[in-house]
Amino acid sequence: MNKQSNVYTTVYIIILVLVVGTALASTALALRPKQQENIDADKMRQILAAVHITPEKNGIVEDFNRYIVEQKVVNSAGETIEGNAFTINMPEQIKLPADKRSLPVFVCKMQGGEIKYILPAYGAGLWGPIWGYIAIDSDGSTVYGAYFAHQGETPGLGAEIEKPAFTDQFNSSLHLFKDGKFMPIEVVKGGIAPASGADYVNGISGGTITSKGVGTMLDNCLTPYKLFLEQLSK
């Protein structure tokens, strides 16, 4: 075949594309299990962070399996239903009405034997998704800790939701039930207590929209757990 001909060039390009495409596809398939392992490990790390546990890089899975003694899924009636808590897609769940959602619960047993319930949350910030995990004491009301993350909030502003200065406010001074009424934690500006009487944390200075996003996320994601948490209190 004439190497200077258009036919040769076309055939050569087609073969090259097929070879390179096959190689890339094979590589992607080979790496997929490892990529999923890394994704799962990072999720485990985030869940443990809500209860102030920081595992070593190579010990995340072991620590997760040690401390998380149960994973279950409940509905808005507080009933346990079928499902895998770890693999539930939260972005999809929050699009559903509260009574249609599958709600993951991660039960953590601390070193001292205390039980904490870790609940996931997912919402929207200024530039993209925000998410986190809220740890609740066994009384179903007292907050133990929290972890928050984001996809693209502004560094030094909205991105501060992942820093201890913000997350450390989520502690035992906060309660989800006040005088028997369920009130998700609010995020306020300037330390001004909400008129509702709910417990609150201070928002990020200069990160108003992200702070409001966290408040909306907590309301939207924790409210469906109301009956489940009431059962814990009893």
PDB file of C-alpha atoms in Angstrom:
ATOM      1  CA  MET A   1       0.000   0.000   0.000  1.00  0.00           C
ATOM      2  CA  ASN A   2       1.246   3.427  -0.888  1.00  0.00           C
ATOM      3  CA  LYS A   3       2.193   5.113   2.390  1.00  0.00           C
ATOM      4  CA  GLN A   4       1.603   8.498   0.809  1.00  0.00           C
ATOM      5  CA  SER A   5      -1.991   7.750  -0.139  1.00  0.00           C
ATOM      6  CA  ASN A   6      -5.094   8.983   1.654  1.00  0.00           C
ATOM      7  CA  VAL A   7      -6.292   5.401   2.095  1.00  0.00           C
ATOM      8  CA  TYR A   8      -3.123   4.469   4.003  1.00  0.00           C
ATOM      9  CA  THR A   9      -3.423   7.546   6.233  1.00  0.00           C
ATOM     10  CA  THR A  10      -7.080   6.792   7.006  1.00  0.00           C
ATOM     11  CA  VAL A  11      -6.428   3.123   7.805  1.00  0.00           C
ATOM     12  CA  TYR A  12      -3.423   4.063   9.956  1.00  0.00           C
ATOM     13  CA  ILE A  13      -5.484   6.572  11.968  1.00  0.00           C
ATOM     14  CA  ILE A  14      -8.342   4.089  12.472  1.00  0.00           C
ATOM     15  CA  ILE A  15      -5.973   1.376  13.719  1.00  0.00           C
ATOM     16  CA  LEU A  16      -4.179   3.849  15.999  1.00  0.00           C
ATOM     17  CA  VAL A  17      -7.465   5.046  17.506  1.00  0.00           C
ATOM     18  CA  LEU A  18      -8.627   1.467  18.074  1.00  0.00           C
ATOM     19  CA  VAL A  19      -5.367   0.447  19.742  1.00  0.00           C
ATOM     20  CA  VAL A  20      -5.169   3.526  21.959  1.00  0.00           C
ATOM     21  CA  GLY A  21      -8.891   3.371  22.803  1.00  0.00           C
ATOM     22  CA  THR A  22      -8.651  -0.292  23.752  1.00  0.00           C
ATOM     23  CA  ALA A  23      -5.593   0.381  25.898  1.00  0.00           C
ATOM     24  CA  LEU A  24      -7.281   3.264  27.715  1.00  0.00           C
ATOM     25  CA  ALA A  25     -10.489   1.290  28.260  1.00  0.00           C
ATOM     26  CA  SER A  26      -8.543  -1.674  29.610  1.00  0.00           C
ATOM     27  CA  THR A  27      -6.566   0.570  31.949  1.00  0.00           C
ATOM     28  CA  ALA A  28      -9.727   2.259  33.216  1.00  0.00           C
ATOM     29  CA  LEU A  29     -11.367  -1.101  33.904  1.00  0.00           C
ATOM     30  CA  ALA A  30      -8.272  -2.378  35.677  1.00  0.00           C
ATOM     31  CA  LEU A  31      -8.079   0.731  37.903  1.00  0.00           C
ATOM     32  CA  ARG A  32     -11.799   0.966  38.685  1.00  0.00           C
ATOM     33  CA  PRO A  33     -11.745  -1.382  41.709  1.00  0.00           C
ATOM     34  CA  LYS A  34      -8.851   0.565  43.250  1.00  0.00           C
ATOM     35  CA  GLN A  35     -10.571   3.880  42.550  1.00  0.00           C
ATOM     36  CA  GLN A  36     -13.738   2.624  44.233  1.00  0.00           C
ATOM     37  CA  GLU A  37     -11.703   1.441  47.217  1.00  0.00           C
ATOM     38  CA  ASN A  38     -10.247   4.933  47.580  1.00  0.00           C
ATOM     39  CA  ILE A  39     -13.701   6.542  47.280  1.00  0.00           C
ATOM     40  CA  ASP A  40     -15.113   4.184  49.916  1.00  0.00           C
ATOM     41  CA  ALA A  41     -12.165   4.765  52.249  1.00  0.00           C
ATOM     42  CA  ASP A  42     -12.581   8.534  52.008  1.00  0.00           C
ATOM     43  CA  LYS A  43     -16.275   8.210  52.836  1.00  0.00           C
ATOM     44  CA  MET A  44     -15.400   6.054  55.843  1.00  0.00           C
ATOM     45  CA  ARG A  45     -12.894   8.701  56.959  1.00  0.00           C
ATOM     46  CA  GLN A  46     -15.547  11.415  56.738  1.00  0.00           C
ATOM     47  CA  ILE A  47     -18.060   9.384  58.743  1.00  0.00           C
ATOM     48  CA  LEU A  48     -15.508   8.746  61.488  1.00  0.00           C
ATOM     49  CA  ALA A  49     -14.537  12.438  61.499  1.00  0.00           C
ATOM     50  CA  ALA A  50     -18.050  13.268  62.720  1.00  0.00           C
ATOM     51  CA  VAL A  51     -17.235  11.453  65.985  1.00  0.00           C
ATOM     52  CA  HIS A  52     -13.732  12.935  66.203  1.00  0.00           C
ATOM     53  CA  ILE A  53     -11.938   9.769  65.144  1.00  0.00           C
ATOM     54  CA  THR A  54      -8.952  10.289  62.850  1.00  0.00           C
ATOM     55  CA  PRO A  55      -7.607   6.953  61.610  1.00  0.00           C
ATOM     56  CA  GLU A  56      -4.203   6.419  60.074  1.00  0.00           C
ATOM     57  CA  LYS A  57      -4.177   6.503  56.276  1.00  0.00           C
ATOM     58  CA  ASN A  58      -3.668   2.756  56.021  1.00  0.00           C
ATOM     59  CA  GLY A  59      -6.061   1.933  58.842  1.00  0.00           C
ATOM     60  CA  ILE A  60      -9.259   3.644  57.724  1.00  0.00           C
ATOM     61  CA  VAL A  61     -11.159   0.493  56.810  1.00  0.00           C
ATOM     62  CA  GLU A  62     -10.053  -1.305  59.969  1.00  0.00           C
ATOM     63  CA  ASP A  63     -11.080   1.590  62.213  1.00  0.00           C
ATOM     64  CA  PHE A  64     -14.382   1.992  60.387  1.00  0.00           C
ATOM     65  CA  ASN A  65     -15.211  -1.676  60.904  1.00  0.00           C
ATOM     66  CA  ARG A  66     -14.108  -1.446  64.537  1.00  0.00           C
ATOM     67  CA  TYR A  67     -16.171   1.600  65.506  1.00  0.00           C
ATOM     68  CA  ILE A  68     -19.177   1.377  63.186  1.00  0.00           C
ATOM     69  CA  VAL A  69     -20.982  -1.563  64.744  1.00  0.00           C
ATOM     70  CA  GLU A  70     -24.159  -1.281  62.705  1.00  0.00           C
ATOM     71  CA  GLN A  71     -25.374   0.273  59.476  1.00  0.00           C
ATOM     72  CA  LYS A  72     -29.057   0.454  58.772  1.00  0.00           C
ATOM     73  CA  VAL A  73     -31.654   2.283  56.709  1.00  0.00           C
ATOM     74  CA  VAL A  74     -34.810   3.814  58.154  1.00  0.00           C
ATOM     75  CA  ASN A  75     -37.784   5.664  56.719  1.00  0.00           C
ATOM     76  CA  SER A  76     -39.453   8.859  57.892  1.00  0.00           C
ATOM     77  CA  ALA A  77     -41.663   6.793  60.223  1.00  0.00           C
ATOM     78  CA  GLY A  78     -38.556   5.659  62.069  1.00  0.00           C
ATOM     79  CA  GLU A  79     -38.909   2.085  60.819  1.00  0.00           C
ATOM     80  CA  THR A  80     -35.955   0.011  59.678  1.00  0.00           C
ATOM     81  CA  ILE A  81     -36.245  -0.851  55.991  1.00  0.00           C
ATOM     82  CA  GLU A  82     -34.232  -2.816  53.453  1.00  0.00           C
ATOM     83  CA  GLY A  83     -31.156  -1.189  51.995  1.00  0.00           C
ATOM     84  CA  ASN A  84     -27.410  -0.664  52.209  1.00  0.00           C
ATOM     85  CA  ALA A  85     -26.719   2.469  54.231  1.00  0.00           C
ATOM     86  CA  PHE A  86     -23.213   2.911  52.849  1.00  0.00           C
ATOM     87  CA  THR A  87     -24.194   2.875  49.178  1.00  0.00           C
ATOM     88  CA  ILE A  88     -27.320   5.056  49.329  1.00  0.00           C
ATOM     89  CA  ASN A  89     -27.047   7.986  46.920  1.00  0.00           C
ATOM     90  CA  MET A  90     -27.782  11.051  49.041  1.00  0.00           C
ATOM     91  CA  PRO A  91     -27.979  13.526  46.115  1.00  0.00           C
ATOM     92  CA  GLU A  92     -30.781  11.398  44.693  1.00  0.00           C
ATOM     93  CA  GLN A  93     -32.532  10.928  48.033  1.00  0.00           C
ATOM     94  CA  ILE A  94     -32.838  14.633  48.843  1.00  0.00           C
ATOM     95  CA  LYS A  95     -34.740  15.147  45.593  1.00  0.00           C
ATOM     96  CA  LEU A  96     -37.499  12.893  46.941  1.00  0.00           C
ATOM     97  CA  PRO A  97     -40.277  13.873  49.359  1.00  0.00           C
ATOM     98  CA  ALA A  98     -39.257  13.155  52.936  1.00  0.00           C
ATOM     99  CA  ASP A  99     -41.683  10.245  53.265  1.00  0.00           C
ATOM    100  CA  LYS A 100     -40.170   8.544  50.205  1.00  0.00           C
ATOM    101  CA  ARG A 101     -36.535   8.682  51.267  1.00  0.00           C
ATOM    102  CA  SER A 102     -34.234   5.905  52.420  1.00  0.00           C
ATOM    103  CA  LEU A 103     -32.353   7.342  55.399  1.00  0.00           C
ATOM    104  CA  PRO A 104     -28.908   5.904  56.271  1.00  0.00           C
ATOM    105  CA  VAL A 105     -27.882   5.508  59.912  1.00  0.00           C
ATOM    106  CA  PHE A 106     -24.360   4.614  61.029  1.00  0.00           C
ATOM    107  CA  VAL A 107     -24.170   3.362  64.607  1.00  0.00           C
ATOM    108  CA  CYS A 108     -20.812   4.039  66.254  1.00  0.00           C
ATOM    109  CA  LYS A 109     -19.577   2.482  69.479  1.00  0.00           C
ATOM    110  CA  MET A 110     -16.862   4.624  71.034  1.00  0.00           C
ATOM    111  CA  GLN A 111     -13.924   3.276  72.983  1.00  0.00           C
ATOM    112  CA  GLY A 112     -15.726   3.950  76.252  1.00  0.00           C
ATOM    113  CA  GLY A 113     -18.800   2.063  75.050  1.00  0.00           C
ATOM    114  CA  GLU A 114     -20.974   5.120  74.353  1.00  0.00           C
ATOM    115  CA  ILE A 115     -23.211   4.854  71.287  1.00  0.00           C
ATOM    116  CA  LYS A 116     -23.411   7.635  68.696  1.00  0.00           C
ATOM    117  CA  TYR A 117     -25.689   7.809  65.682  1.00  0.00           C
ATOM    118  CA  ILE A 118     -24.169   9.350  62.563  1.00  0.00           C
ATOM    119  CA  LEU A 119     -26.556  10.814  60.002  1.00  0.00           C
ATOM    120  CA  PRO A 120     -25.543  12.044  56.522  1.00  0.00           C
ATOM    121  CA  ALA A 121     -26.542  15.395  55.034  1.00  0.00           C
ATOM    122  CA  TYR A 122     -26.318  16.763  51.502  1.00  0.00           C
ATOM    123  CA  GLY A 123     -27.146  20.175  50.083  1.00  0.00           C
ATOM    124  CA  ALA A 124     -26.022  23.103  47.952  1.00  0.00           C
ATOM    125  CA  GLY A 125     -23.542  25.860  48.660  1.00  0.00           C
ATOM    126  CA  LEU A 126     -22.640  28.896  46.570  1.00  0.00           C
ATOM    127  CA  TRP A 127     -20.689  27.125  43.830  1.00  0.00           C
ATOM    128  CA  GLY A 128     -21.648  23.494  44.158  1.00  0.00           C
ATOM    129  CA  PRO A 129     -22.609  20.622  46.451  1.00  0.00           C
ATOM    130  CA  ILE A 130     -21.911  20.619  50.172  1.00  0.00           C
ATOM    131  CA  TRP A 131     -22.315  17.593  52.421  1.00  0.00           C
ATOM    132  CA  GLY A 132     -21.497  16.264  55.821  1.00  0.00           C
ATOM    133  CA  TYR A 133     -22.248  13.941  58.711  1.00  0.00           C
ATOM    134  CA  ILE A 134     -23.851  14.806  62.057  1.00  0.00           C
ATOM    135  CA  ALA A 135     -23.219  12.654  65.124  1.00  0.00           C
ATOM    136  CA  ILE A 136     -25.987  12.448  67.732  1.00  0.00           C
ATOM    137  CA  ASP A 137     -25.813  11.005  71.241  1.00  0.00           C
ATOM    138  CA  SER A 138     -27.891   7.999  72.216  1.00  0.00           C
ATOM    139  CA  ASP A 139     -30.559  10.301  73.665  1.00  0.00           C
ATOM    140  CA  GLY A 140     -31.507  11.197  70.092  1.00  0.00           C
ATOM    141  CA  SER A 141     -31.122  14.919  70.723  1.00  0.00           C
ATOM    142  CA  THR A 142     -27.665  15.982  71.902  1.00  0.00           C
ATOM    143  CA  VAL A 143     -25.179  16.763  69.152  1.00  0.00           C
ATOM    144  CA  TYR A 144     -21.807  15.081  69.560  1.00  0.00           C
ATOM    145  CA  GLY A 145     -19.909  16.276  66.495  1.00  0.00           C
ATOM    146  CA  ALA A 146     -20.028  17.052  62.799  1.00  0.00           C
ATOM    147  CA  TYR A 147     -18.022  16.918  59.606  1.00  0.00           C
ATOM    148  CA  PHE A 148     -18.625  19.093  56.550  1.00  0.00           C
ATOM    149  CA  ALA A 149     -17.089  19.192  53.079  1.00  0.00           C
ATOM    150  CA  HIS A 150     -17.680  20.950  49.792  1.00  0.00           C
ATOM    151  CA  GLN A 151     -16.923  20.654  46.107  1.00  0.00           C
ATOM    152  CA  GLY A 152     -15.965  24.192  45.190  1.00  0.00           C
ATOM    153  CA  GLU A 153     -16.723  26.837  47.808  1.00  0.00           C
ATOM    154  CA  THR A 154     -14.515  29.934  47.927  1.00  0.00           C
ATOM    155  CA  PRO A 155     -11.245  29.443  49.880  1.00  0.00           C
ATOM    156  CA  GLY A 156     -11.177  31.590  52.999  1.00  0.00           C
ATOM    157  CA  LEU A 157     -14.951  32.140  52.808  1.00  0.00           C
ATOM    158  CA  GLY A 158     -17.511  29.394  52.230  1.00  0.00           C
ATOM    159  CA  ALA A 159     -14.786  26.742  52.242  1.00  0.00           C
ATOM    160  CA  GLU A 160     -14.330  27.430  55.961  1.00  0.00           C
ATOM    161  CA  ILE A 161     -17.256  25.101  56.718  1.00  0.00           C
ATOM    162  CA  GLU A 162     -14.757  22.237  56.734  1.00  0.00           C
ATOM    163  CA  LYS A 163     -12.482  23.918  59.284  1.00  0.00           C
ATOM    164  CA  PRO A 164     -12.557  23.270  63.074  1.00  0.00           C
ATOM    165  CA  ALA A 165     -13.548  26.892  63.754  1.00  0.00           C
ATOM    166  CA  PHE A 166     -16.935  26.030  62.264  1.00  0.00           C
ATOM    167  CA  THR A 167     -17.347  22.310  62.914  1.00  0.00           C
ATOM    168  CA  ASP A 168     -16.273  22.552  66.576  1.00  0.00           C
ATOM    169  CA  GLN A 169     -19.462  24.526  67.261  1.00  0.00           C
ATOM    170  CA  PHE A 170     -21.367  21.267  66.780  1.00  0.00           C
ATOM    171  CA  ASN A 171     -21.015  19.894  70.290  1.00  0.00           C
ATOM    172  CA  SER A 172     -23.037  18.877  73.337  1.00  0.00           C
ATOM    173  CA  SER A 173     -24.327  22.430  73.820  1.00  0.00           C
ATOM    174  CA  LEU A 174     -26.675  21.816  70.873  1.00  0.00           C
ATOM    175  CA  HIS A 175     -29.890  19.815  70.998  1.00  0.00           C
ATOM    176  CA  LEU A 176     -32.356  18.802  68.298  1.00  0.00           C
ATOM    177  CA  PHE A 177     -35.327  18.672  70.668  1.00  0.00           C
ATOM    178  CA  LYS A 178     -36.322  21.738  72.671  1.00  0.00           C
ATOM    179  CA  ASP A 179     -39.266  21.425  75.063  1.00  0.00           C
ATOM    180  CA  GLY A 180     -40.344  18.314  73.206  1.00  0.00           C
ATOM    181  CA  LYS A 181     -40.285  20.035  69.818  1.00  0.00           C
ATOM    182  CA  PHE A 182     -37.922  18.956  67.053  1.00  0.00           C
ATOM    183  CA  MET A 183     -35.736  21.856  65.882  1.00  0.00           C
ATOM    184  CA  PRO A 184     -32.802  21.261  63.531  1.00  0.00           C
ATOM    185  CA  ILE A 185     -29.718  23.321  64.296  1.00  0.00           C
ATOM    186  CA  GLU A 186     -29.789  26.730  62.620  1.00  0.00           C
ATOM    187  CA  VAL A 187     -26.850  28.649  61.166  1.00  0.00           C
ATOM    188  CA  VAL A 188     -27.108  32.359  61.975  1.00  0.00           C
ATOM    189  CA  LYS A 189     -25.258  35.567  61.206  1.00  0.00           C
ATOM    190  CA  GLY A 190     -23.629  37.625  63.908  1.00  0.00           C
ATOM    191  CA  GLY A 191     -24.633  35.354  66.757  1.00  0.00           C
ATOM    192  CA  ILE A 192     -28.241  36.515  66.632  1.00  0.00           C
ATOM    193  CA  ALA A 193     -30.399  33.800  68.189  1.00  0.00           C
ATOM    194  CA  PRO A 194     -33.197  32.565  65.896  1.00  0.00           C
ATOM    195  CA  ALA A 195     -36.744  33.547  66.792  1.00  0.00           C
ATOM    196  CA  SER A 196     -37.761  29.884  66.684  1.00  0.00           C
ATOM    197  CA  GLY A 197     -35.768  29.165  69.820  1.00  0.00           C
ATOM    198  CA  ALA A 198     -33.700  26.481  68.069  1.00  0.00           C
ATOM    199  CA  ASP A 199     -30.092  25.961  69.038  1.00  0.00           C
ATOM    200  CA  TYR A 200     -27.707  27.568  66.587  1.00  0.00           C
ATOM    201  CA  VAL A 201     -24.127  28.021  65.391  1.00  0.00           C
ATOM    202  CA  ASN A 202     -22.485  31.096  63.932  1.00  0.00           C
ATOM    203  CA  GLY A 203     -22.167  31.188  60.163  1.00  0.00           C
ATOM    204  CA  ILE A 204     -18.975  31.861  58.230  1.00  0.00           C
ATOM    205  CA  SER A 205     -18.024  35.524  57.996  1.00  0.00           C
ATOM    206  CA  GLY A 206     -18.157  36.469  54.315  1.00  0.00           C
ATOM    207  CA  GLY A 207     -19.668  33.101  53.427  1.00  0.00           C
ATOM    208  CA  THR A 208     -23.323  33.986  53.849  1.00  0.00           C
ATOM    209  CA  ILE A 209     -24.705  31.878  51.007  1.00  0.00           C
ATOM    210  CA  THR A 210     -22.690  28.818  52.001  1.00  0.00           C
ATOM    211  CA  SER A 211     -23.749  29.260  55.631  1.00  0.00           C
ATOM    212  CA  LYS A 212     -27.392  29.471  54.593  1.00  0.00           C
ATOM    213  CA  GLY A 213     -26.809  26.362  52.494  1.00  0.00           C
ATOM    214  CA  VAL A 214     -25.601  24.471  55.559  1.00  0.00           C
ATOM    215  CA  GLY A 215     -28.649  25.583  57.536  1.00  0.00           C
ATOM    216  CA  THR A 216     -31.011  24.528  54.769  1.00  0.00           C
ATOM    217  CA  MET A 217     -29.159  21.220  54.412  1.00  0.00           C
ATOM    218  CA  LEU A 218     -29.504  20.449  58.120  1.00  0.00           C
ATOM    219  CA  ASP A 219     -33.218  21.236  58.073  1.00  0.00           C
ATOM    220  CA  ASN A 220     -33.872  19.242  54.903  1.00  0.00           C
ATOM    221  CA  CYS A 221     -31.794  16.216  55.864  1.00  0.00           C
ATOM    222  CA  LEU A 222     -32.329  15.923  59.619  1.00  0.00           C
ATOM    223  CA  THR A 223     -36.086  16.553  59.747  1.00  0.00           C
ATOM    224  CA  PRO A 224     -36.956  13.188  58.112  1.00  0.00           C
ATOM    225  CA  TYR A 225     -35.122  11.484  61.017  1.00  0.00           C
ATOM    226  CA  LYS A 226     -37.429  13.088  63.602  1.00  0.00           C
ATOM    227  CA  LEU A 227     -39.419   9.958  64.509  1.00  0.00           C
ATOM    228  CA  PHE A 228     -36.318   7.770  64.516  1.00  0.00           C
ATOM    229  CA  LEU A 229     -34.607  10.165  66.931  1.00  0.00           C
ATOM    230  CA  GLU A 230     -37.730  10.358  69.096  1.00  0.00           C
ATOM    231  CA  GLN A 231     -37.589   6.589  69.483  1.00  0.00           C
ATOM    232  CA  LEU A 232     -34.001   6.845  70.692  1.00  0.00           C
ATOM    233  CA  SER A 233     -35.024   9.371  73.341  1.00  0.00           C
ATOM    234  CA  LYS A 234     -37.564   6.886  74.683  1.00  0.00           C
TER     235      LYS A 234
END
